[in-house]
Amino acid sequence: MSEDKATAKTSQPGPEAIESVEELLAHAYVIEVDAVERYNLLADQMEVHNNSELAALFRKLAGHEEHHAKEILERAGDKALPKLKSSDYKWGEFEAPEAAELDRAHYLMTPWHALQMALRAEKRAFAFFDQLVKTAKDDEMKKWSEEFREEEAEHVRLVEELLTRYPEPAEDWAEDPDPPVYLE
Amino acid sequence: MTAHTAPAFKASDYKSDIKPVWCPGCGDYHVLLSVTRALAELGRRPEDVACISGIGCSSRIPAYVNCYGFHGVHGRSLPIGTGLKVARPDLTVLVAGGDGDGFSIGGNHFQHACRRNIDITYIVMDNRVYGMTKGQPSPTTEPDWDSALSPGGTGLSPFHPLVIALASGANFVARTFSGDPNRTTEVLVEAIKHPGFSFVQILSPCVTFRPDERGWKDVVHTAAVEETDDPARAARRIMTDDGFNIGILYRGNRAPYKLTGREATSDTDQLGEMFAI
Amino acid sequence: MTAGGFLLEAAARSGWFGLMTRSVGPQIRGGEAAALLRFSNRRVDVPAESYNILFVVDWLNFDRFSAEIHLTPDTMVIADPDSGEVPEVVVKSGARMFDMPVKQVLGAIEGGRPNMLATGVVGGIIGLPIDTIYELIQDNLGSKGEKAVNSSKATVEAGYRFAETLTDAPALAEPKKSDKRRWIITGNEAAGLGAVRGGVRFAAAYPITPGTEILEWLAPNLRKLGGALVQAEDELASINMVIGGSYGGVPAITATSGPGLALMTESIGLAVAAEVPCVIVDVMRGGPSTGIPTKSEQSDLNIAVYGLHGDAPHIVTAPNSVSDCLFTTQWSVYLAEAMQTPAIVLSDQFIGQAKIVIDPPADIAFVGKRLLAQNIEGEYRRYAVTESGVSPMAVPGVAGGQHTADGLEHNPRGTPSTRAEDHMTQMNKRLRKITGFDYGSHWAEIDGEGELAVLTWGSCTAAALEAVEAAREAGIAVKLISLRLISPCLPDAMAKALEGVKKVLVVEQTHSGQFANYLRAQYELPSEVRSYHIPGPLTIRPSEILSQIQDWS
């Protein structure tokens, strides 16, 4: 039998391994940057696949996250944030917590799906900072973590409010009797 | 370095302005992210990198990176990459494509590229299906996967690319999962840096023809033991794992194809003299 | 084989010209073999019609060669009476038989070998200076030690002594010496040299008879020039390696034969679409399938011209003699690089493997020069539509030139496109590159005037030229047109060449008349056209063409 039996999904440590305020802020910044990247990517996908309503929505979400990213940099002030490489991340999961799940995208997806995606992202971000609050190494880290956690809680509320405007689509939303096909 | 000051290269420097035609949900989007991040981490100038592919969904990737690219015919990406690297050893050459392109129509080149052990990195986005032709079984498809072309499944044992690569002489063998872009980036960085032929299988779900593959994110797992340079150990490990073991599974010390020391010692006039009586 | 090489080189050192071809059995080692030599005091490009001297080591499987070795009552046949029964075909020819106790003579010399005896006998008969042969022995066998040299010299000397006993022996005309050192070269070697002179510094190789020798010549010599050759796993790989190397900005070549060319055709189409220059030398042999690998034929014409799928304009050239393999290959590198498209060079087994004595070839100005994009500002368009059709090519390493070369139809930027307009524009551009190019006078060799023209190509040219010269001596005015540029066709140049011509005799070495059919399809020819087409393995002899000319005059 293989030596590689039943191990963790990812070898990446979680937020509890974050050591300093600078590292924490760098992670907080990457969370927003990755979110921007994903929403823009999803907006591009929807443009290519002629789903203009969703393209606009994702572009808007990307705009919000971009704003958050800028804010974090401003708030960090003179603090020297480390430049994180892929191997430095401490998400405890595959991706930054607020990165939208690309594998859940679909060319016929509706605003309800997009907002559900955003809601899950915000909740994951909340959980990330919640964990940090619990494991912060010092008071300053704890303070920052609490601030970020509250902001994420606010984002969750905002998305939930938005969702009330969009009912869940019928079960056959993904059905396409004549799917567009490109063959090579 | 601070996040305020721009690093030498950002991942976005390696992205072209062409929007992919891949289906939303496709794992290849993640692979594209990982490739651009890896190149940024390595700090290679975009113009010194070439990305070569064949035909298939994933083979569209050269157009989406802001590097030199070649979108060739079906199955022949490795020979193009080989020719380019031998002619231009100064370049970083990535060859990318899918499981059908690389293991079926290009299967012979795959083995010989491993054996030749030229310093290039071969990235296969394995989704166990031909997507560009609407869902036929590929060499890595499970034997019972039902499709129009092979009703009831092919009944054939899946091809085992990692073992073939190892047995054929590749110097670096790894498996990653597209949905784990950080780990994939890390592995790609190591693969590109490692001398000789590096093979990276990236499990990359096809959400259109293999929606079941969305479930891969729940079954992949990090390799528990350290990477090895012992091919026998690596072979046993790869042969017996569950196919979802993620990590660098072999990092060897096999001598790469010699690309240096090619200074001219003659000219064409001198060569002509060899025919003089 | 050694005997033939020694005789050719000894003749060359003494001021004669010559040509050597070989004929071998199918065995990998130890098969029957014949070296066929023709000497003259002027350059010879075609094997002899008949042979004056036949030295027989043994008669085993002679019938395999008998069709190639034409004997007449003037032929001197020197054979050991103990080497078996004289074949009927030899007896019937009426050739003069001379007995030589080959085994006995060799038995008396320690280390005596038949090839040295053959060298001595033939050298003695035709009057080659024995000292020249001794020099060659010293040069070639010196490293094997004094003993080997002495026994070879003794064997050669025994041959010369026997030759002195013969009467009515044929002798060579007075040699024509030259101040310049002449060359001995095969067509395949010449093709290799032409390639590197044209600027080739990368090659990919998959062995196939009779193209391998080009690759084997290139392997060490590219290295000496700072280039490289890779051995590929198959021809699908070799052509794509060549495309990859050339995409990197390094002029690249591969050599193959019919079966290999068949495998390469898909990717040659890729080179057309992606506009990557490359040169493929097809040393043609008898086909289809494995056919007759060791014998010549011109039957890959159709696949070279028409074998690519889609509308895929590309270059097809053909050397018209052994030494022209140098010029045509070099020119083809130049054409491919200038037009950024693949060039297929149709050589064949005869001109590829024949060894010839020539005056040293002149330096040719053609060196591949690709139109490159440098100092790029703004958006780079790899397939920009230009007047000539050729677009500046950015090679990897040039900042701002990043693009994806694509086999998919594309727009000027290289982005895949299915739009009718892009397809039309790019197809026009790719065609314009090669139809609007100035090929100068090299597209054909044109000789003489007459109402009758012999229209031929490739290795048939030398035989046609001898036939045409013989016809002129007999008072028949004949024009010779030999095409070096097979594709694209040049209607205006051909019309000019055919001015005043009323009858055309097309000569080629195929079974189906591929060249004649191609000419009829692509060119306006005079109303009277005859096609003389004979498949391999026998080369077309000048006398056959001459009798065609005489029949029609």
Short mmCIF file of N, CA, C and O in Angstrom, two decimals, chain B residues 113-214:
data_model
loop_
_atom_site.label_atom_id
_atom_site.label_comp_id
_atom_site.label_asym_id
_atom_site.label_seq_id
_atom_site.Cartn_x
_atom_site.Cartn_y
_atom_site.Cartn_z
N ALA B 113 9.94 12.61 -24.56
CA ALA B 113 10.32 13.89 -23.94
C ALA B 113 10.82 13.63 -22.53
O ALA B 113 11.80 14.23 -22.08
N CYS B 114 10.17 12.70 -21.83
CA CYS B 114 10.64 12.32 -20.49
C CYS B 114 12.05 11.75 -20.58
O CYS B 114 12.95 12.11 -19.83
N ARG B 115 12.24 10.88 -21.55
CA ARG B 115 13.51 10.19 -21.73
C ARG B 115 14.61 11.18 -22.10
O ARG B 115 15.75 11.08 -21.65
N ARG B 116 14.27 12.14 -22.96
CA ARG B 116 15.26 13.11 -23.42
C ARG B 116 15.67 14.04 -22.28
O ARG B 116 16.78 14.54 -22.24
N ASN B 117 14.73 14.28 -21.37
CA ASN B 117 15.03 15.05 -20.15
C ASN B 117 15.60 16.43 -20.45
O ASN B 117 16.59 16.86 -19.86
N ILE B 118 14.97 17.10 -21.39
CA ILE B 118 15.34 18.48 -21.70
C ILE B 118 14.70 19.39 -20.66
O ILE B 118 13.63 19.09 -20.13
N ASP B 119 15.35 20.49 -20.36
CA ASP B 119 14.89 21.37 -19.29
C ASP B 119 13.65 22.16 -19.70
O ASP B 119 13.71 23.35 -19.99
N ILE B 120 12.51 21.46 -19.76
CA ILE B 120 11.24 22.13 -20.00
C ILE B 120 10.23 21.61 -18.98
O ILE B 120 10.46 20.59 -18.33
N THR B 121 9.14 22.32 -18.83
CA THR B 121 8.11 21.91 -17.88
C THR B 121 6.83 21.60 -18.64
O THR B 121 6.37 22.41 -19.44
N TYR B 122 6.33 20.40 -18.41
CA TYR B 122 5.13 19.95 -19.12
C TYR B 122 3.95 19.91 -18.15
O TYR B 122 3.97 19.19 -17.16
N ILE B 123 2.95 20.73 -18.45
CA ILE B 123 1.78 20.85 -17.59
C ILE B 123 0.59 20.20 -18.29
O ILE B 123 0.20 20.63 -19.37
N VAL B 124 0.06 19.15 -17.70
CA VAL B 124 -1.13 18.53 -18.29
C VAL B 124 -2.33 18.80 -17.40
O VAL B 124 -2.35 18.41 -16.23
N MET B 125 -3.30 19.50 -17.97
CA MET B 125 -4.56 19.74 -17.28
C MET B 125 -5.44 18.53 -17.57
O MET B 125 -6.01 18.40 -18.64
N ASP B 126 -5.47 17.63 -16.59
CA ASP B 126 -6.13 16.33 -16.79
C ASP B 126 -7.56 16.40 -16.31
O ASP B 126 -7.82 16.54 -15.11
N ASN B 127 -8.51 16.31 -17.24
CA ASN B 127 -9.92 16.29 -16.85
C ASN B 127 -10.61 14.99 -17.25
O ASN B 127 -11.82 14.87 -17.19
N ARG B 128 -9.78 14.04 -17.71
CA ARG B 128 -10.28 12.70 -18.04
C ARG B 128 -11.40 12.72 -19.07
O ARG B 128 -12.30 11.88 -19.03
N VAL B 129 -11.32 13.67 -20.00
CA VAL B 129 -12.35 13.69 -21.05
C VAL B 129 -11.88 14.58 -22.20
O VAL B 129 -11.06 15.48 -22.00
N TYR B 130 -12.36 14.27 -23.40
CA TYR B 130 -12.17 15.18 -24.53
C TYR B 130 -13.31 16.20 -24.49
O TYR B 130 -14.46 15.85 -24.76
N GLY B 131 -12.99 17.42 -24.11
CA GLY B 131 -14.03 18.44 -23.98
C GLY B 131 -14.32 19.15 -25.29
O GLY B 131 -15.46 19.45 -25.62
N MET B 132 -13.26 19.41 -26.05
CA MET B 132 -13.40 20.22 -27.27
C MET B 132 -14.23 19.50 -28.33
O MET B 132 -14.73 20.11 -29.25
N THR B 133 -14.36 18.17 -28.18
CA THR B 133 -15.18 17.43 -29.14
C THR B 133 -16.45 16.91 -28.47
O THR B 133 -17.08 15.97 -28.96
N LYS B 134 -16.79 17.49 -27.32
CA LYS B 134 -18.07 17.22 -26.68
C LYS B 134 -18.15 15.91 -25.92
O LYS B 134 -19.15 15.21 -25.99
N GLY B 135 -17.08 15.55 -25.22
CA GLY B 135 -17.23 14.49 -24.23
C GLY B 135 -17.02 13.07 -24.67
O GLY B 135 -17.95 12.26 -24.64
N GLN B 136 -15.80 12.76 -25.09
CA GLN B 136 -15.45 11.36 -25.34
C GLN B 136 -14.40 10.92 -24.32
O GLN B 136 -13.67 11.74 -23.78
N PRO B 137 -14.33 9.62 -24.06
CA PRO B 137 -13.35 9.16 -23.06
C PRO B 137 -11.91 9.36 -23.54
O PRO B 137 -11.61 9.17 -24.71
N SER B 138 -11.05 9.75 -22.62
CA SER B 138 -9.64 9.96 -22.92
C SER B 138 -8.85 8.81 -22.29
O SER B 138 -9.43 7.95 -21.63
N PRO B 139 -7.53 8.80 -22.46
CA PRO B 139 -6.75 7.70 -21.87
C PRO B 139 -6.87 7.62 -20.35
O PRO B 139 -6.64 6.55 -19.78
N THR B 140 -7.18 8.73 -19.69
CA THR B 140 -7.24 8.68 -18.22
C THR B 140 -8.68 8.50 -17.70
O THR B 140 -8.90 8.48 -16.49
N THR B 141 -9.63 8.34 -18.59
CA THR B 141 -11.03 8.18 -18.17
C THR B 141 -11.24 6.81 -17.50
O THR B 141 -10.66 5.81 -17.92
N GLU B 142 -12.11 6.80 -16.51
CA GLU B 142 -12.45 5.55 -15.83
C GLU B 142 -13.11 4.59 -16.82
O GLU B 142 -13.84 5.03 -17.72
N PRO B 143 -12.86 3.28 -16.66
CA PRO B 143 -13.34 2.32 -17.67
C PRO B 143 -14.86 2.27 -17.82
O PRO B 143 -15.36 1.90 -18.88
N ASP B 144 -15.59 2.64 -16.78
CA ASP B 144 -17.05 2.50 -16.85
C ASP B 144 -17.76 3.82 -17.14
O ASP B 144 -18.97 3.92 -17.00
N TRP B 145 -17.01 4.81 -17.55
CA TRP B 145 -17.64 6.12 -17.82
C TRP B 145 -18.41 6.07 -19.13
O TRP B 145 -17.83 5.85 -20.19
N ASP B 146 -19.69 6.28 -19.04
CA ASP B 146 -20.57 6.12 -20.20
C ASP B 146 -20.52 7.34 -21.10
O ASP B 146 -20.48 8.48 -20.63
N SER B 147 -20.48 7.11 -22.41
CA SER B 147 -20.50 8.23 -23.34
C SER B 147 -21.05 7.74 -24.67
O SER B 147 -21.16 6.55 -24.91
N ALA B 148 -21.40 8.69 -25.54
CA ALA B 148 -21.98 8.32 -26.83
C ALA B 148 -21.01 7.48 -27.66
O ALA B 148 -21.40 6.55 -28.36
N LEU B 149 -19.74 7.81 -27.58
CA LEU B 149 -18.75 7.12 -28.40
C LEU B 149 -18.41 5.73 -27.84
O LEU B 149 -18.09 4.82 -28.58
N SER B 150 -18.45 5.61 -26.52
CA SER B 150 -18.16 4.32 -25.89
C SER B 150 -19.28 3.98 -24.91
O SER B 150 -19.11 4.08 -23.69
N PRO B 151 -20.43 3.58 -25.45
CA PRO B 151 -21.57 3.30 -24.56
C PRO B 151 -21.20 2.26 -23.51
O PRO B 151 -20.58 1.24 -23.84
N GLY B 152 -21.55 2.55 -22.28
CA GLY B 152 -21.24 1.64 -21.19
C GLY B 152 -19.80 1.73 -20.70
O GLY B 152 -19.40 1.02 -19.80
N GLY B 153 -19.04 2.57 -21.32
CA GLY B 153 -17.64 2.74 -20.91
C GLY B 153 -16.69 2.01 -21.84
O GLY B 153 -17.10 1.16 -22.63
N THR B 154 -15.42 2.37 -21.75
CA THR B 154 -14.42 1.77 -22.64
C THR B 154 -13.98 0.40 -22.16
O THR B 154 -13.51 -0.42 -22.93
N GLY B 155 -14.14 0.15 -20.86
CA GLY B 155 -13.66 -1.11 -20.30
C GLY B 155 -12.14 -1.20 -20.25
O GLY B 155 -11.59 -2.27 -19.99
N LEU B 156 -11.49 -0.09 -20.50
CA LEU B 156 -10.02 -0.10 -20.56
C LEU B 156 -9.41 0.49 -19.30
O LEU B 156 -9.94 1.45 -18.74
N SER B 157 -8.29 -0.06 -18.90
CA SER B 157 -7.57 0.49 -17.75
C SER B 157 -7.11 1.90 -18.07
O SER B 157 -6.57 2.14 -19.14
N PRO B 158 -7.28 2.82 -17.14
CA PRO B 158 -6.78 4.17 -17.40
C PRO B 158 -5.25 4.19 -17.50
O PRO B 158 -4.55 3.43 -16.84
N PHE B 159 -4.78 5.07 -18.35
CA PHE B 159 -3.36 5.35 -18.53
C PHE B 159 -2.85 5.97 -17.23
O PHE B 159 -3.57 6.73 -16.58
N HIS B 160 -1.61 5.68 -16.87
CA HIS B 160 -1.07 6.19 -15.60
C HIS B 160 0.10 7.12 -15.90
O HIS B 160 1.26 6.72 -15.86
N PRO B 161 -0.20 8.38 -16.20
CA PRO B 161 0.85 9.28 -16.72
C PRO B 161 2.04 9.47 -15.78
O PRO B 161 3.17 9.59 -16.24
N LEU B 162 1.80 9.49 -14.48
CA LEU B 162 2.91 9.76 -13.56
C LEU B 162 3.91 8.61 -13.56
O LEU B 162 5.13 8.84 -13.54
N VAL B 163 3.39 7.40 -13.61
CA VAL B 163 4.28 6.24 -13.63
C VAL B 163 5.04 6.18 -14.95
O VAL B 163 6.24 5.90 -14.98
N ILE B 164 4.32 6.47 -16.03
CA ILE B 164 4.97 6.46 -17.35
C ILE B 164 6.09 7.50 -17.36
O ILE B 164 7.19 7.25 -17.85
N ALA B 165 5.80 8.68 -16.82
CA ALA B 165 6.80 9.76 -16.81
C ALA B 165 8.03 9.32 -16.02
O ALA B 165 9.16 9.48 -16.47
N LEU B 166 7.77 8.74 -14.87
CA LEU B 166 8.87 8.32 -14.00
C LEU B 166 9.70 7.24 -14.68
O LEU B 166 10.93 7.31 -14.73
N ALA B 167 9.00 6.26 -15.24
CA ALA B 167 9.70 5.14 -15.88
C ALA B 167 10.45 5.59 -17.13
O ALA B 167 11.45 5.01 -17.51
N SER B 168 9.93 6.64 -17.77
CA SER B 168 10.53 7.08 -19.03
C SER B 168 11.70 8.02 -18.82
O SER B 168 12.40 8.34 -19.79
N GLY B 169 11.89 8.51 -17.61
CA GLY B 169 13.09 9.30 -17.36
C GLY B 169 12.87 10.75 -16.97
O GLY B 169 13.83 11.53 -16.91
N ALA B 170 11.61 11.14 -16.73
CA ALA B 170 11.37 12.52 -16.29
C ALA B 170 12.11 12.78 -14.98
O ALA B 170 12.27 11.88 -14.16
N ASN B 171 12.52 14.01 -14.78
CA ASN B 171 13.34 14.32 -13.61
C ASN B 171 12.55 14.93 -12.47
O ASN B 171 13.08 15.18 -11.40
N PHE B 172 11.29 15.21 -12.71
CA PHE B 172 10.44 15.85 -11.70
C PHE B 172 9.01 15.44 -12.02
O PHE B 172 8.54 15.65 -13.13
N VAL B 173 8.35 14.82 -11.05
CA VAL B 173 6.99 14.33 -11.28
C VAL B 173 6.10 14.80 -10.15
O VAL B 173 6.41 14.55 -8.98
N ALA B 174 5.03 15.50 -10.49
CA ALA B 174 4.16 16.03 -9.45
C ALA B 174 2.71 15.96 -9.88
O ALA B 174 2.40 15.91 -11.07
N ARG B 175 1.82 15.94 -8.88
CA ARG B 175 0.39 16.01 -9.15
C ARG B 175 -0.19 17.14 -8.30
O ARG B 175 0.17 17.28 -7.12
N THR B 176 -1.01 17.95 -8.92
CA THR B 176 -1.69 19.00 -8.15
C THR B 176 -3.15 19.02 -8.55
O THR B 176 -3.57 18.32 -9.47
N PHE B 177 -3.90 19.86 -7.84
CA PHE B 177 -5.32 20.01 -8.12
C PHE B 177 -5.57 21.47 -8.47
O PHE B 177 -5.12 22.38 -7.75
N SER B 178 -6.29 21.70 -9.56
CA SER B 178 -6.47 23.08 -10.03
C SER B 178 -7.10 23.96 -8.96
O SER B 178 -6.73 25.13 -8.81
N GLY B 179 -8.04 23.38 -8.19
CA GLY B 179 -8.75 24.16 -7.18
C GLY B 179 -7.89 24.52 -5.99
O GLY B 179 -8.39 25.16 -5.05
N ASP B 180 -6.64 24.13 -6.01
CA ASP B 180 -5.69 24.47 -4.95
C ASP B 180 -4.57 25.31 -5.58
O ASP B 180 -3.45 24.85 -5.77
N PRO B 181 -4.93 26.54 -5.97
CA PRO B 181 -3.98 27.31 -6.79
C PRO B 181 -2.68 27.67 -6.08
O PRO B 181 -1.65 27.81 -6.73
N ASN B 182 -2.72 27.79 -4.75
CA ASN B 182 -1.48 28.15 -4.06
C ASN B 182 -0.48 27.02 -4.12
O ASN B 182 0.69 27.21 -4.44
N ARG B 183 -0.96 25.82 -3.85
CA ARG B 183 -0.08 24.65 -3.91
C ARG B 183 0.37 24.42 -5.35
O ARG B 183 1.53 24.10 -5.61
N THR B 184 -0.56 24.61 -6.29
CA THR B 184 -0.21 24.42 -7.70
C THR B 184 0.88 25.41 -8.11
O THR B 184 1.84 25.05 -8.79
N THR B 185 0.74 26.64 -7.66
CA THR B 185 1.75 27.65 -7.97
C THR B 185 3.11 27.24 -7.42
O THR B 185 4.12 27.28 -8.11
N GLU B 186 3.09 26.82 -6.14
CA GLU B 186 4.34 26.38 -5.50
C GLU B 186 5.00 25.26 -6.29
O GLU B 186 6.21 25.28 -6.52
N VAL B 187 4.19 24.28 -6.69
CA VAL B 187 4.73 23.13 -7.42
C VAL B 187 5.27 23.57 -8.77
O VAL B 187 6.34 23.13 -9.21
N LEU B 188 4.54 24.46 -9.43
CA LEU B 188 5.00 24.93 -10.74
C LEU B 188 6.32 25.69 -10.62
O LEU B 188 7.21 25.54 -11.46
N VAL B 189 6.45 26.47 -9.57
CA VAL B 189 7.71 27.19 -9.35
C VAL B 189 8.85 26.20 -9.23
O VAL B 189 9.90 26.33 -9.87
N GLU B 190 8.62 25.16 -8.44
CA GLU B 190 9.67 24.14 -8.26
C GLU B 190 9.94 23.38 -9.55
O GLU B 190 11.08 23.07 -9.88
N ALA B 191 8.87 23.08 -10.27
CA ALA B 191 9.01 22.32 -11.53
C ALA B 191 9.83 23.11 -12.54
O ALA B 191 10.70 22.56 -13.21
N ILE B 192 9.56 24.39 -12.64
CA ILE B 192 10.26 25.22 -13.63
C ILE B 192 11.73 25.37 -13.22
O ILE B 192 12.63 25.35 -14.05
N LYS B 193 11.95 25.49 -11.93
CA LYS B 193 13.34 25.67 -11.45
C LYS B 193 14.17 24.40 -11.59
O LYS B 193 15.37 24.45 -11.80
N HIS B 194 13.51 23.24 -11.48
CA HIS B 194 14.26 21.98 -11.46
C HIS B 194 14.84 21.68 -12.84
O HIS B 194 14.16 21.80 -13.84
N PRO B 195 16.12 21.30 -12.91
CA PRO B 195 16.70 20.99 -14.23
C PRO B 195 16.08 19.75 -14.84
O PRO B 195 15.58 18.87 -14.14
N GLY B 196 16.11 19.68 -16.15
CA GLY B 196 15.57 18.52 -16.85
C GLY B 196 14.07 18.63 -17.06
O GLY B 196 13.47 19.69 -16.87
N PHE B 197 13.49 17.51 -17.45
CA PHE B 197 12.07 17.49 -17.83
C PHE B 197 11.20 17.36 -16.59
O PHE B 197 11.31 16.40 -15.83
N SER B 198 10.34 18.35 -16.38
CA SER B 198 9.43 18.32 -15.23
C SER B 198 8.01 18.09 -15.72
O SER B 198 7.56 18.77 -16.64
N PHE B 199 7.37 17.12 -15.10
CA PHE B 199 6.00 16.80 -15.50
C PHE B 199 5.05 17.09 -14.34
O PHE B 199 5.23 16.58 -13.23
N VAL B 200 4.05 17.93 -14.59
CA VAL B 200 3.07 18.27 -13.56
C VAL B 200 1.68 17.93 -14.07
O VAL B 200 1.21 18.51 -15.06
N GLN B 201 1.07 16.94 -13.44
CA GLN B 201 -0.32 16.62 -13.78
C GLN B 201 -1.22 17.46 -12.88
O GLN B 201 -1.11 17.39 -11.65
N ILE B 202 -2.05 18.28 -13.49
CA ILE B 202 -2.97 19.08 -12.70
C ILE B 202 -4.38 18.54 -12.92
O ILE B 202 -4.90 18.58 -14.04
N LEU B 203 -4.95 17.98 -11.87
CA LEU B 203 -6.33 17.51 -11.96
C LEU B 203 -7.21 18.74 -12.11
O LEU B 203 -7.25 19.60 -11.23
N SER B 204 -7.88 18.85 -13.25
CA SER B 204 -8.60 20.08 -13.56
C SER B 204 -10.00 19.72 -14.06
O SER B 204 -10.16 19.28 -15.20
N PRO B 205 -11.00 19.86 -13.21
CA PRO B 205 -12.33 19.34 -13.55
C PRO B 205 -12.94 19.98 -14.80
O PRO B 205 -12.78 21.15 -15.06
N CYS B 206 -13.66 19.10 -15.54
CA CYS B 206 -14.48 19.58 -16.65
C CYS B 206 -15.91 19.62 -16.13
O CYS B 206 -16.55 18.58 -15.99
N VAL B 207 -16.40 20.82 -15.85
CA VAL B 207 -17.73 20.91 -15.23
C VAL B 207 -18.84 20.66 -16.23
O VAL B 207 -19.98 20.41 -15.86
N THR B 208 -18.51 20.73 -17.52
CA THR B 208 -19.55 20.56 -18.54
C THR B 208 -19.81 19.08 -18.84
O THR B 208 -20.94 18.62 -18.83
N PHE B 209 -18.74 18.33 -19.11
CA PHE B 209 -18.95 16.93 -19.50
C PHE B 209 -18.67 15.96 -18.35
O PHE B 209 -19.02 14.80 -18.45
N ARG B 210 -17.99 16.45 -17.31
CA ARG B 210 -17.74 15.62 -16.14
C ARG B 210 -18.10 16.39 -14.87
O ARG B 210 -17.25 16.63 -14.02
N PRO B 211 -19.41 16.77 -14.73
CA PRO B 211 -19.77 17.57 -13.54
C PRO B 211 -19.41 16.85 -12.24
O PRO B 211 -19.19 17.51 -11.21
N ASP B 212 -19.33 15.52 -12.30
CA ASP B 212 -18.96 14.76 -11.10
C ASP B 212 -17.58 15.17 -10.58
O ASP B 212 -17.26 14.99 -9.41
N GLU B 213 -16.75 15.72 -11.48
CA GLU B 213 -15.39 16.06 -11.07
C GLU B 213 -15.33 17.29 -10.15
O GLU B 213 -14.28 17.57 -9.57
N ARG B 214 -16.46 17.98 -10.00
CA ARG B 214 -16.51 19.04 -8.99
C ARG B 214 -16.19 18.46 -7.61
O ARG B 214 -15.68 19.14 -6.74
#
